[in-house]
Amino acid sequence: IYLLPEEIYTSRLQKYQENPCNWIDFMNNIYSLMKEMNFTLKDMENALSQISLTIGIKELLEFLYQNKDKYETIIISNASTFNVEFLLDKYNIKNVFSQIYCNKSEIKNEMIYIHKNKEHQCKNCNPCRCKGENLKDFLQEYKRETFNRILFVCDGVNDYCLAKNLNINDYVFPRKNFALWDILSENKEKKDKIKCGIVPFTSAIEI
């Protein structure tokens, strides 16, 4: 979206914030607009190439890969498969993860098109995805008792629901100065609904 002229993406985001719709509908509209403005998939890839990993995350993922017998590592993301797979391949970290929950996409008319997910029942999350329900699906498949605890590394507004579903033995690691940490720092009522341990971080090496 940041490839668009600033006045356009600022206006589109403001309209979305004032009247939130399904995030996937919003992004598909953005991609259609970008196609009309003659942006290409190569432009998308060039933009994604500029994204750096969070400080320390490479070291954390290397540790998790070296200890795959002790840790099951998954991704739950609102991003498209196009974005997620591009970045996993770029940083050669795809083999760290046993499961990836994200928005399935394909290339249609030489532009990204994101498919909608199945409907969820959560009233607190965007219609596009409830990360809390994704975690429940994962734990049903693998059985909760298989794991001693869940460690959730995150930073977004849409991570609150999943964090709220964690148990007292689990931990959430919100990135400092990002949306989820702001919520937990400024809203005592919401923070009090979190049962698990809360450990904010700046560098993932701290985790």
PDB file of C-alpha atoms in Angstrom:
ATOM      1  CA  ILE A   1       0.000   0.000   0.000  1.00  0.00           C
ATOM      2  CA  TYR A   2       2.908   2.365   0.693  1.00  0.00           C
ATOM      3  CA  LEU A   3       3.809   2.246  -2.996  1.00  0.00           C
ATOM      4  CA  LEU A   4       0.771   4.445  -3.609  1.00  0.00           C
ATOM      5  CA  PRO A   5       1.084   8.240  -3.480  1.00  0.00           C
ATOM      6  CA  GLU A   6       0.876   9.311   0.163  1.00  0.00           C
ATOM      7  CA  GLU A   7      -2.388  11.239  -0.189  1.00  0.00           C
ATOM      8  CA  ILE A   8      -4.081   8.166  -1.709  1.00  0.00           C
ATOM      9  CA  TYR A   9      -3.022   5.555   0.831  1.00  0.00           C
ATOM     10  CA  THR A  10      -3.611   7.965   3.733  1.00  0.00           C
ATOM     11  CA  SER A  11      -7.134   8.628   2.458  1.00  0.00           C
ATOM     12  CA  ARG A  12      -7.877   4.922   1.898  1.00  0.00           C
ATOM     13  CA  LEU A  13      -6.596   3.945   5.352  1.00  0.00           C
ATOM     14  CA  GLN A  14      -8.584   6.725   7.001  1.00  0.00           C
ATOM     15  CA  LYS A  15     -11.783   5.555   5.297  1.00  0.00           C
ATOM     16  CA  TYR A  16     -11.077   1.985   6.408  1.00  0.00           C
ATOM     17  CA  GLN A  17     -10.478   3.083  10.007  1.00  0.00           C
ATOM     18  CA  GLU A  18     -13.696   5.105  10.015  1.00  0.00           C
ATOM     19  CA  ASN A  19     -15.760   2.266   8.544  1.00  0.00           C
ATOM     20  CA  PRO A  20     -13.873  -1.037   8.898  1.00  0.00           C
ATOM     21  CA  CYS A  21     -14.764  -3.738   6.405  1.00  0.00           C
ATOM     22  CA  ASN A  22     -13.271  -7.141   5.781  1.00  0.00           C
ATOM     23  CA  TRP A  23      -9.522  -6.489   5.549  1.00  0.00           C
ATOM     24  CA  ILE A  24      -9.287  -8.809   2.534  1.00  0.00           C
ATOM     25  CA  ASP A  25     -11.875  -6.732   0.625  1.00  0.00           C
ATOM     26  CA  PHE A  26      -9.894  -3.623   1.495  1.00  0.00           C
ATOM     27  CA  MET A  27      -6.607  -5.115   0.252  1.00  0.00           C
ATOM     28  CA  ASN A  28      -8.146  -6.492  -2.962  1.00  0.00           C
ATOM     29  CA  ASN A  29      -9.486  -3.009  -3.697  1.00  0.00           C
ATOM     30  CA  ILE A  30      -6.011  -1.605  -3.092  1.00  0.00           C
ATOM     31  CA  TYR A  31      -4.447  -4.160  -5.438  1.00  0.00           C
ATOM     32  CA  SER A  32      -7.030  -3.337  -8.125  1.00  0.00           C
ATOM     33  CA  LEU A  33      -6.184   0.336  -7.759  1.00  0.00           C
ATOM     34  CA  MET A  34      -2.472  -0.427  -8.019  1.00  0.00           C
ATOM     35  CA  LYS A  35      -3.100  -2.426 -11.179  1.00  0.00           C
ATOM     36  CA  GLU A  36      -4.951   0.547 -12.676  1.00  0.00           C
ATOM     37  CA  MET A  37      -1.951   2.729 -11.785  1.00  0.00           C
ATOM     38  CA  ASN A  38       0.359   0.304 -13.639  1.00  0.00           C
ATOM     39  CA  PHE A  39       2.140  -1.150 -10.627  1.00  0.00           C
ATOM     40  CA  THR A  40       3.511  -4.637 -11.315  1.00  0.00           C
ATOM     41  CA  LEU A  41       4.276  -7.758  -9.288  1.00  0.00           C
ATOM     42  CA  LYS A  42       7.939  -6.819  -9.603  1.00  0.00           C
ATOM     43  CA  ASP A  43       7.144  -3.536  -7.877  1.00  0.00           C
ATOM     44  CA  MET A  44       5.542  -5.541  -5.061  1.00  0.00           C
ATOM     45  CA  GLU A  45       8.567  -7.792  -4.740  1.00  0.00           C
ATOM     46  CA  ASN A  46      10.924  -4.819  -4.732  1.00  0.00           C
ATOM     47  CA  ALA A  47       8.892  -3.241  -1.915  1.00  0.00           C
ATOM     48  CA  LEU A  48       8.865  -6.486   0.086  1.00  0.00           C
ATOM     49  CA  SER A  49      12.633  -6.760  -0.374  1.00  0.00           C
ATOM     50  CA  GLN A  50      12.989  -3.554   1.653  1.00  0.00           C
ATOM     51  CA  ILE A  51      11.361  -5.141   4.731  1.00  0.00           C
ATOM     52  CA  SER A  52      13.866  -6.030   7.444  1.00  0.00           C
ATOM     53  CA  LEU A  53      13.356  -8.670  10.083  1.00  0.00           C
ATOM     54  CA  THR A  54      12.678  -7.468  13.616  1.00  0.00           C
ATOM     55  CA  ILE A  55      15.921  -7.043  15.559  1.00  0.00           C
ATOM     56  CA  GLY A  56      17.012 -10.404  16.956  1.00  0.00           C
ATOM     57  CA  ILE A  57      14.346 -12.450  15.159  1.00  0.00           C
ATOM     58  CA  LYS A  58      16.870 -14.201  12.908  1.00  0.00           C
ATOM     59  CA  GLU A  59      18.777 -15.429  15.957  1.00  0.00           C
ATOM     60  CA  LEU A  60      15.556 -16.513  17.668  1.00  0.00           C
ATOM     61  CA  LEU A  61      14.432 -18.480  14.604  1.00  0.00           C
ATOM     62  CA  GLU A  62      17.838 -20.131  14.277  1.00  0.00           C
ATOM     63  CA  PHE A  63      17.548 -21.232  17.920  1.00  0.00           C
ATOM     64  CA  LEU A  64      14.054 -22.615  17.333  1.00  0.00           C
ATOM     65  CA  TYR A  65      15.198 -24.487  14.236  1.00  0.00           C
ATOM     66  CA  GLN A  66      18.131 -26.018  16.102  1.00  0.00           C
ATOM     67  CA  ASN A  67      15.706 -27.137  18.813  1.00  0.00           C
ATOM     68  CA  LYS A  68      12.798 -28.384  16.690  1.00  0.00           C
ATOM     69  CA  ASP A  69      12.531 -31.427  18.936  1.00  0.00           C
ATOM     70  CA  LYS A  70      11.489 -29.076  21.781  1.00  0.00           C
ATOM     71  CA  TYR A  71       9.538 -26.327  20.013  1.00  0.00           C
ATOM     72  CA  GLU A  72       6.689 -26.362  17.505  1.00  0.00           C
ATOM     73  CA  THR A  73       6.834 -23.031  15.663  1.00  0.00           C
ATOM     74  CA  ILE A  74       3.904 -21.670  13.657  1.00  0.00           C
ATOM     75  CA  ILE A  75       2.884 -18.425  11.945  1.00  0.00           C
ATOM     76  CA  ILE A  76      -0.563 -16.850  12.322  1.00  0.00           C
ATOM     77  CA  SER A  77      -0.753 -13.783  10.092  1.00  0.00           C
ATOM     78  CA  ASN A  78      -3.231 -11.512   8.330  1.00  0.00           C
ATOM     79  CA  ALA A  79      -0.804 -11.134   5.443  1.00  0.00           C
ATOM     80  CA  SER A  80      -1.230 -12.892   2.088  1.00  0.00           C
ATOM     81  CA  THR A  81       0.612 -16.033   1.094  1.00  0.00           C
ATOM     82  CA  PHE A  82       2.338 -13.923  -1.580  1.00  0.00           C
ATOM     83  CA  ASN A  83       3.889 -11.661   1.059  1.00  0.00           C
ATOM     84  CA  VAL A  84       4.593 -14.351   3.652  1.00  0.00           C
ATOM     85  CA  GLU A  85       6.213 -16.829   1.272  1.00  0.00           C
ATOM     86  CA  PHE A  86       8.295 -14.126  -0.412  1.00  0.00           C
ATOM     87  CA  LEU A  87       9.781 -13.055   2.930  1.00  0.00           C
ATOM     88  CA  LEU A  88      10.280 -16.608   4.205  1.00  0.00           C
ATOM     89  CA  ASP A  89      12.168 -17.441   1.014  1.00  0.00           C
ATOM     90  CA  LYS A  90      14.135 -14.186   1.071  1.00  0.00           C
ATOM     91  CA  TYR A  91      15.446 -14.879   4.572  1.00  0.00           C
ATOM     92  CA  ASN A  92      15.627 -18.672   4.115  1.00  0.00           C
ATOM     93  CA  ILE A  93      13.551 -19.371   7.219  1.00  0.00           C
ATOM     94  CA  LYS A  94      10.606 -21.341   5.829  1.00  0.00           C
ATOM     95  CA  ASN A  95      11.858 -24.633   7.277  1.00  0.00           C
ATOM     96  CA  VAL A  96      11.534 -23.257  10.823  1.00  0.00           C
ATOM     97  CA  PHE A  97       7.726 -23.392  10.698  1.00  0.00           C
ATOM     98  CA  SER A  98       5.526 -26.481  10.842  1.00  0.00           C
ATOM     99  CA  GLN A  99       2.264 -24.636  10.129  1.00  0.00           C
ATOM    100  CA  ILE A 100       1.383 -21.300   8.504  1.00  0.00           C
ATOM    101  CA  TYR A 101      -2.024 -19.658   8.870  1.00  0.00           C
ATOM    102  CA  CYS A 102      -2.359 -16.696   6.491  1.00  0.00           C
ATOM    103  CA  ASN A 103      -4.624 -15.385   3.739  1.00  0.00           C
ATOM    104  CA  LYS A 104      -4.373 -17.516   0.611  1.00  0.00           C
ATOM    105  CA  SER A 105      -3.644 -15.536  -2.511  1.00  0.00           C
ATOM    106  CA  GLU A 106      -3.068 -16.113  -6.192  1.00  0.00           C
ATOM    107  CA  ILE A 107      -2.002 -14.070  -9.204  1.00  0.00           C
ATOM    108  CA  LYS A 108      -4.981 -12.946 -11.309  1.00  0.00           C
ATOM    109  CA  ASN A 109      -4.572 -10.598 -14.267  1.00  0.00           C
ATOM    110  CA  GLU A 110      -0.947 -10.069 -13.265  1.00  0.00           C
ATOM    111  CA  MET A 111      -1.884  -8.799  -9.804  1.00  0.00           C
ATOM    112  CA  ILE A 112      -2.321 -10.281  -6.325  1.00  0.00           C
ATOM    113  CA  TYR A 113      -5.803 -11.480  -5.426  1.00  0.00           C
ATOM    114  CA  ILE A 114      -6.571 -12.656  -1.864  1.00  0.00           C
ATOM    115  CA  HIS A 115      -9.231 -15.294  -1.169  1.00  0.00           C
ATOM    116  CA  LYS A 116     -11.581 -14.927   1.767  1.00  0.00           C
ATOM    117  CA  ASN A 117     -11.291 -17.312   4.713  1.00  0.00           C
ATOM    118  CA  LYS A 118     -14.086 -19.305   6.263  1.00  0.00           C
ATOM    119  CA  GLU A 119     -16.328 -17.226   8.532  1.00  0.00           C
ATOM    120  CA  HIS A 120     -15.459 -17.135  12.215  1.00  0.00           C
ATOM    121  CA  GLN A 121     -17.646 -16.523  15.263  1.00  0.00           C
ATOM    122  CA  CYS A 122     -15.466 -13.986  17.110  1.00  0.00           C
ATOM    123  CA  LYS A 123     -17.196 -10.609  17.454  1.00  0.00           C
ATOM    124  CA  ASN A 124     -13.991  -8.774  18.430  1.00  0.00           C
ATOM    125  CA  CYS A 125     -11.862  -9.495  15.339  1.00  0.00           C
ATOM    126  CA  ASN A 126     -11.997  -8.306  11.758  1.00  0.00           C
ATOM    127  CA  PRO A 127     -14.180 -10.631   9.614  1.00  0.00           C
ATOM    128  CA  CYS A 128     -11.078 -11.629   7.667  1.00  0.00           C
ATOM    129  CA  ARG A 129      -9.444 -13.636  10.472  1.00  0.00           C
ATOM    130  CA  CYS A 130      -9.547 -14.406  14.191  1.00  0.00           C
ATOM    131  CA  LYS A 131      -6.096 -15.447  15.353  1.00  0.00           C
ATOM    132  CA  GLY A 132      -7.578 -16.811  18.576  1.00  0.00           C
ATOM    133  CA  GLU A 133      -9.680 -19.268  16.559  1.00  0.00           C
ATOM    134  CA  ASN A 134      -6.645 -20.192  14.447  1.00  0.00           C
ATOM    135  CA  LEU A 135      -4.804 -21.117  17.644  1.00  0.00           C
ATOM    136  CA  LYS A 136      -7.780 -23.173  18.843  1.00  0.00           C
ATOM    137  CA  ASP A 137      -7.804 -25.035  15.510  1.00  0.00           C
ATOM    138  CA  PHE A 138      -4.096 -25.747  15.851  1.00  0.00           C
ATOM    139  CA  LEU A 139      -4.440 -26.979  19.445  1.00  0.00           C
ATOM    140  CA  GLN A 140      -7.391 -29.207  18.520  1.00  0.00           C
ATOM    141  CA  GLU A 141      -5.276 -30.799  15.808  1.00  0.00           C
ATOM    142  CA  TYR A 142      -2.182 -31.264  17.980  1.00  0.00           C
ATOM    143  CA  LYS A 143      -3.914 -31.496  21.391  1.00  0.00           C
ATOM    144  CA  ARG A 144      -3.256 -28.773  23.968  1.00  0.00           C
ATOM    145  CA  GLU A 145      -1.718 -31.210  26.466  1.00  0.00           C
ATOM    146  CA  THR A 146       1.092 -31.893  23.985  1.00  0.00           C
ATOM    147  CA  PHE A 147       2.596 -28.507  24.901  1.00  0.00           C
ATOM    148  CA  ASN A 148       3.914 -27.349  28.276  1.00  0.00           C
ATOM    149  CA  ARG A 149       3.204 -23.738  27.359  1.00  0.00           C
ATOM    150  CA  ILE A 150       2.590 -21.403  24.431  1.00  0.00           C
ATOM    151  CA  LEU A 151       4.925 -18.485  23.700  1.00  0.00           C
ATOM    152  CA  PHE A 152       3.278 -15.856  21.494  1.00  0.00           C
ATOM    153  CA  VAL A 153       5.496 -13.217  19.837  1.00  0.00           C
ATOM    154  CA  CYS A 154       3.418 -10.397  18.342  1.00  0.00           C
ATOM    155  CA  ASP A 155       2.858  -6.673  17.871  1.00  0.00           C
ATOM    156  CA  GLY A 156      -0.532  -5.909  16.257  1.00  0.00           C
ATOM    157  CA  VAL A 157      -4.026  -4.904  17.353  1.00  0.00           C
ATOM    158  CA  ASN A 158      -5.371  -8.162  15.926  1.00  0.00           C
ATOM    159  CA  ASP A 159      -3.079 -10.139  18.256  1.00  0.00           C
ATOM    160  CA  TYR A 160      -5.077  -9.166  21.355  1.00  0.00           C
ATOM    161  CA  CYS A 161      -7.732 -11.841  20.863  1.00  0.00           C
ATOM    162  CA  LEU A 162      -5.174 -14.647  20.726  1.00  0.00           C
ATOM    163  CA  ALA A 163      -3.307 -13.261  23.742  1.00  0.00           C
ATOM    164  CA  LYS A 164      -6.589 -13.159  25.680  1.00  0.00           C
ATOM    165  CA  ASN A 165      -7.082 -16.878  24.993  1.00  0.00           C
ATOM    166  CA  LEU A 166      -3.742 -17.955  26.469  1.00  0.00           C
ATOM    167  CA  ASN A 167      -3.537 -19.708  29.846  1.00  0.00           C
ATOM    168  CA  ILE A 168      -1.742 -18.776  33.041  1.00  0.00           C
ATOM    169  CA  ASN A 169       1.327 -20.887  32.150  1.00  0.00           C
ATOM    170  CA  ASP A 170       1.706 -19.251  28.725  1.00  0.00           C
ATOM    171  CA  TYR A 171       3.500 -16.037  27.758  1.00  0.00           C
ATOM    172  CA  VAL A 172       2.782 -13.236  25.313  1.00  0.00           C
ATOM    173  CA  PHE A 173       5.713 -11.159  24.040  1.00  0.00           C
ATOM    174  CA  PRO A 174       4.355  -7.844  22.677  1.00  0.00           C
ATOM    175  CA  ARG A 175       6.890  -5.686  20.821  1.00  0.00           C
ATOM    176  CA  LYS A 176       7.433  -2.394  22.650  1.00  0.00           C
ATOM    177  CA  ASN A 177       6.034   0.765  21.059  1.00  0.00           C
ATOM    178  CA  PHE A 178       3.761  -1.187  18.721  1.00  0.00           C
ATOM    179  CA  ALA A 179      -0.034  -1.488  18.726  1.00  0.00           C
ATOM    180  CA  LEU A 180      -0.568  -4.423  21.105  1.00  0.00           C
ATOM    181  CA  TRP A 181       1.900  -3.081  23.660  1.00  0.00           C
ATOM    182  CA  ASP A 182       0.164   0.313  23.502  1.00  0.00           C
ATOM    183  CA  ILE A 183      -3.188  -1.367  24.214  1.00  0.00           C
ATOM    184  CA  LEU A 184      -1.811  -3.282  27.201  1.00  0.00           C
ATOM    185  CA  SER A 185       0.009  -0.214  28.525  1.00  0.00           C
ATOM    186  CA  GLU A 186      -2.900   2.199  28.223  1.00  0.00           C
ATOM    187  CA  ASN A 187      -6.010   0.063  28.786  1.00  0.00           C
ATOM    188  CA  LYS A 188      -6.034  -1.581  32.219  1.00  0.00           C
ATOM    189  CA  GLU A 189      -9.373  -3.287  31.595  1.00  0.00           C
ATOM    190  CA  LYS A 190      -8.038  -5.067  28.508  1.00  0.00           C
ATOM    191  CA  LYS A 191      -4.726  -5.881  30.188  1.00  0.00           C
ATOM    192  CA  ASP A 192      -6.541  -7.445  33.150  1.00  0.00           C
ATOM    193  CA  LYS A 193      -8.273  -9.876  30.772  1.00  0.00           C
ATOM    194  CA  ILE A 194      -4.874 -11.364  29.840  1.00  0.00           C
ATOM    195  CA  LYS A 195      -4.288 -14.415  32.033  1.00  0.00           C
ATOM    196  CA  CYS A 196      -0.811 -15.309  30.755  1.00  0.00           C
ATOM    197  CA  GLY A 197       2.533 -13.698  31.541  1.00  0.00           C
ATOM    198  CA  ILE A 198       3.330 -10.494  29.627  1.00  0.00           C
ATOM    199  CA  VAL A 199       6.961  -9.897  28.630  1.00  0.00           C
ATOM    200  CA  PRO A 200       7.499  -6.875  26.344  1.00  0.00           C
ATOM    201  CA  PHE A 201      10.570  -6.877  24.098  1.00  0.00           C
ATOM    202  CA  THR A 202      12.591  -4.601  21.856  1.00  0.00           C
ATOM    203  CA  SER A 203      15.015  -7.169  20.472  1.00  0.00           C
ATOM    204  CA  ALA A 204      13.865 -10.762  19.956  1.00  0.00           C
ATOM    205  CA  ILE A 205      17.163 -11.891  21.493  1.00  0.00           C
ATOM    206  CA  GLU A 206      15.531 -10.986  24.826  1.00  0.00           C
ATOM    207  CA  ILE A 207      12.937 -13.707  24.230  1.00  0.00           C
TER     208      ILE A 207
END
